[in-house]
């Protein structure tokens, strides 16, 4: 069921329909490029603020965008949105630096927005065949793995996203038994978002990350899991 030559997602049906939310970001663009080269792909729907005015903070906008592509089922949904810094502020290093407005902004983008994507896009997954949905999370969203502290707003917002993905996967199983919904850590990717904070960490290019993400998703058989780009499990 892994990626065979010429196909990044051999587990999905021939002519599958893919939707990428956040298609203009570093990882989102690379994912779209990889999908376009997949001989099994039938249609790629790219959703992004820059190209079609998509607003992750507006449920009206999200519902409208989902409605405009409801003419056929979705087989692959990728939510490649997220923010590490807001209002020009770096992640907090201590409790003393918590700013409620910055924390709220982190939750709006990293948790509430993806929750609304799940609400309006997941029901459109095909009920008859294998489908997959992935929401890009971060290893620092793991409560168990947190050994250093800091980055409170970002960590908490990604932990919230993980709970949203887990809960949505349980609910979706009742109507879409063949759907696999996953929260995934893409690795430390060389993008403008992570560049100031990647010193001393192994990094990968967006293209390498995209290949790994699709390969791991193709091989994932259990829904509601938190995994890394190489398919290894991450503790919640």
C-alpha positions as MATLAB code, in Angstrom:
seq = 'XXXXXXXXXXXXXXXXXXXXXXXXXXXXXXXXXXXXXXXXXXXXXXXXXXXXXXXXXXXXXXXXXXXXXXXXXXXXXXXXXXXXXXXXXXXXXXXXXXXXXXXXXXXXXXXXXXXXXXXXXXXXXXXXXXXXXXXXXXXXXXXXXXXXXXXXXXXXXXXXXXXXXXXXXXXXXXXXXXXXXXXXXXXXXXXXXXXXXXXXXXXXXXXXXXXXXXXXXXXXXXXXXXXXXXXXXXXX';
ca = [
       0.000    0.000    0.000;
       3.031    2.306   -0.042;
       4.031    4.758   -2.742;
       4.966    2.917   -5.893;
       6.872    4.295   -8.857;
       4.901    7.113  -10.421;
       2.435    7.316   -7.540;
       2.772    9.089   -4.216;
      -0.487    7.717   -2.829;
      -1.061    4.219   -4.115;
      -3.610    3.496   -1.386;
      -6.073    6.016   -2.808;
      -8.342    5.215   -5.759;
      -7.294    5.950   -9.326;
      -8.334    9.489  -10.254;
      -8.513   10.607   -6.628;
      -9.521   14.163   -5.760;
      -7.196   16.113   -3.457;
      -7.793   19.356   -1.563;
      -4.889   21.278   -0.034;
      -5.740   24.024    2.475;
      -2.837   26.444    2.807;
      -1.537   25.746   -0.688;
       0.525   28.935   -0.857;
       2.728   28.193    2.172;
       6.160   26.601    1.909;
       4.991   23.077    2.726;
       1.640   23.552    1.012;
       3.252   24.548   -2.299;
       5.624   21.587   -2.166;
       2.745   19.217   -1.427;
       0.814   20.553   -4.410;
       3.861   20.076   -6.643;
       4.228   16.477   -5.490;
       0.537   15.761   -5.992;
       0.525   17.238   -9.503;
       3.244   14.760  -10.468;
       1.192   11.797   -9.234;
      -0.154    9.825  -12.179;
      -3.122    8.647  -10.095;
      -4.340   12.180   -9.332;
      -7.631   13.150  -10.909;
      -8.115   16.680   -9.560;
      -6.187   19.002   -7.257;
      -8.049   21.817   -5.518;
      -5.675   24.440   -4.108;
      -7.095   26.653   -1.364;
      -5.112   29.657   -0.154;
      -5.544   33.246    0.913;
      -3.312   34.546   -1.848;
      -5.028   32.771   -4.726;
      -8.695   32.835   -3.787;
      -9.039   34.967   -0.663;
      -9.496   32.005    1.676;
      -9.802   33.169    5.291;
      -8.985   30.548    7.914;
     -10.444   32.805   10.612;
     -13.885   33.100    9.008;
     -16.339   30.221    9.243;
     -18.531   31.881    6.610;
     -15.583   31.898    4.214;
     -14.587   28.312    5.041;
     -18.153   27.053    4.583;
     -18.463   28.926    1.294;
     -15.209   27.464   -0.036;
     -16.249   23.955    0.978;
     -19.604   24.443   -0.691;
     -17.981   25.493   -3.954;
     -16.215   22.138   -4.281;
     -19.106   19.956   -3.094;
     -19.795   18.727   -6.629;
     -17.807   15.570   -5.950;
     -16.247   13.574   -3.099;
     -12.807   14.285   -1.673;
     -10.296   11.460   -1.293;
      -7.387   13.418    0.173;
      -7.610   16.459    2.460;
      -4.473   18.253    3.621;
      -4.634   21.141    6.087;
      -1.181   22.711    5.831;
      -1.914   25.852    7.822;
      -0.233   27.155   10.942;
       1.631   30.016   12.550;
       4.546   30.120   14.962;
       4.835   33.858   15.505;
       2.075   36.465   15.552;
       2.137   40.253   15.795;
       5.892   40.083   15.284;
       6.403   38.378   18.658;
       8.657   35.359   19.085;
       7.401   32.342   21.047;
       7.441   32.870   24.811;
      10.431   31.678   26.782;
       8.667   31.841   30.144;
       5.297   32.304   31.840;
       6.136   35.972   32.384;
       5.939   36.599   28.645;
       2.394   35.316   28.117;
       0.278   37.832   26.211;
      -3.425   36.944   26.022;
      -3.896   38.496   22.583;
      -0.968   36.596   21.110;
      -2.150   33.373   22.734;
      -5.643   33.894   21.346;
      -4.211   34.545   17.890;
      -2.215   31.300   18.060;
      -5.332   29.342   18.979;
      -7.377   30.966   16.234;
      -4.913   29.958   13.523;
      -3.527   26.678   14.857;
      -6.645   25.169   16.424;
      -9.931   26.939   15.696;
      -9.261   27.413   11.979;
      -8.359   23.751   11.396;
     -11.377   22.716   13.511;
     -13.617   24.648   11.138;
     -11.849   23.070    8.161;
     -12.618   19.690    9.704;
     -16.242   20.677   10.297;
     -16.903   21.711    6.709;
     -14.498   19.582    4.641;
     -14.299   16.194    6.375;
     -17.960   15.333    5.687;
     -17.141   15.593    1.978;
     -14.702   12.671    2.094;
     -15.802    9.775   -0.083;
     -17.753    7.215    1.944;
     -17.176    4.331   -0.449;
     -13.396    4.181   -0.759;
     -10.201    4.672    1.211;
      -9.713    8.368    2.041;
      -7.117   10.266    4.044;
      -6.972   13.590    5.835;
      -3.901   15.074    7.470;
      -3.581   18.152    9.657;
      -0.039   19.434   10.066;
       0.784   19.640   13.756;
       4.117   19.823   15.588;
       6.057   17.562   17.905;
       6.166   20.363   20.478;
       2.397   19.945   20.746;
       3.019   16.652   22.553;
       2.376   17.050   26.281;
       4.351   13.908   27.124;
       7.339   14.953   25.015;
       7.600   18.417   26.580;
      10.873   18.380   28.499;
      12.051   21.974   28.040;
       9.036   24.213   28.622;
       8.641   27.527   26.814;
       6.661   28.257   23.664;
       3.499   28.014   25.740;
       0.979   29.474   23.288;
       2.304   27.520   20.306;
       2.595   24.264   22.253;
      -0.887   24.628   23.711;
      -2.491   25.520   20.376;
      -0.938   22.484   18.689;
      -1.967   20.256   21.600;
      -5.493   21.586   21.090;
      -5.245   20.771   17.385;
      -4.211   17.215   18.239;
      -7.292   16.803   20.433;
      -9.481   18.212   17.661;
      -8.039   15.734   15.150;
      -8.450   12.830   17.554;
     -12.063   13.736   18.342;
     -12.969   14.384   14.705;
     -11.517   11.022   13.693;
     -13.734    9.191   16.186;
     -16.855   10.970   14.991;
     -16.003   10.499   11.320;
     -15.558    6.755   11.727;
     -19.305    6.438   12.288;
     -20.098    7.694    8.792;
     -16.808    7.176    6.922;
     -15.348    3.849    8.092;
     -12.611    3.911    5.431;
     -11.303    7.372    6.359;
      -7.926    7.829    8.056;
      -7.538   11.169    9.835;
      -4.057   12.007   11.099;
      -2.186   14.740   12.957;
       1.358   14.863   11.619;
       4.624   16.502   12.598;
       6.325   17.433    9.287;
       9.805   17.775   10.731;
      11.799   21.003   10.938;
      11.242   22.331    7.451;
      13.291   25.121    5.926;
      10.548   27.728    5.594;
      10.323   31.383    6.685;
       8.172   30.220    9.619;
      10.850   27.990   11.150;
      14.076   29.616    9.912;
      14.727   31.791   13.011;
      14.295   28.791   15.339;
      15.926   25.895   13.497;
      19.549   26.508   14.505;
      21.060   23.301   15.825;
      18.204   21.149   14.513;
      18.324   18.859   11.475;
      16.219   20.419    8.723;
      14.674   19.262    5.474;
      13.551   21.142    2.396;
       9.823   21.637    1.746;
      10.133   19.187   -1.152;
      11.659   16.497    1.064;
       9.019   17.124    3.721;
       6.205   16.845    1.170;
       7.466   13.498   -0.086;
       7.773   12.152    3.462;
       4.337   13.439    4.479;
       2.609   11.763    1.550;
       4.543    8.532    2.001;
       3.699    8.354    5.724;
       0.051    9.168    5.069;
      -0.163    6.523    2.357;
       1.056    3.879    4.795;
      -1.099    4.984    7.726;
      -3.899    2.516    8.398;
      -5.191    3.647   11.815;
      -7.261    6.789   12.159;
      -6.902    9.353   14.925;
      -3.138    9.010   15.414;
      -0.366   11.563   15.997;
       2.672   10.623   13.917;
       5.894   12.057   12.550;
       6.756   12.488    8.889;
       8.520    9.113    8.899;
       5.403    7.350   10.177;
       6.679    6.853   13.722;
       4.125    7.461   16.499;
       4.320   10.501   18.772;
       2.907   10.432   22.286;
       0.058   12.824   22.884;
];
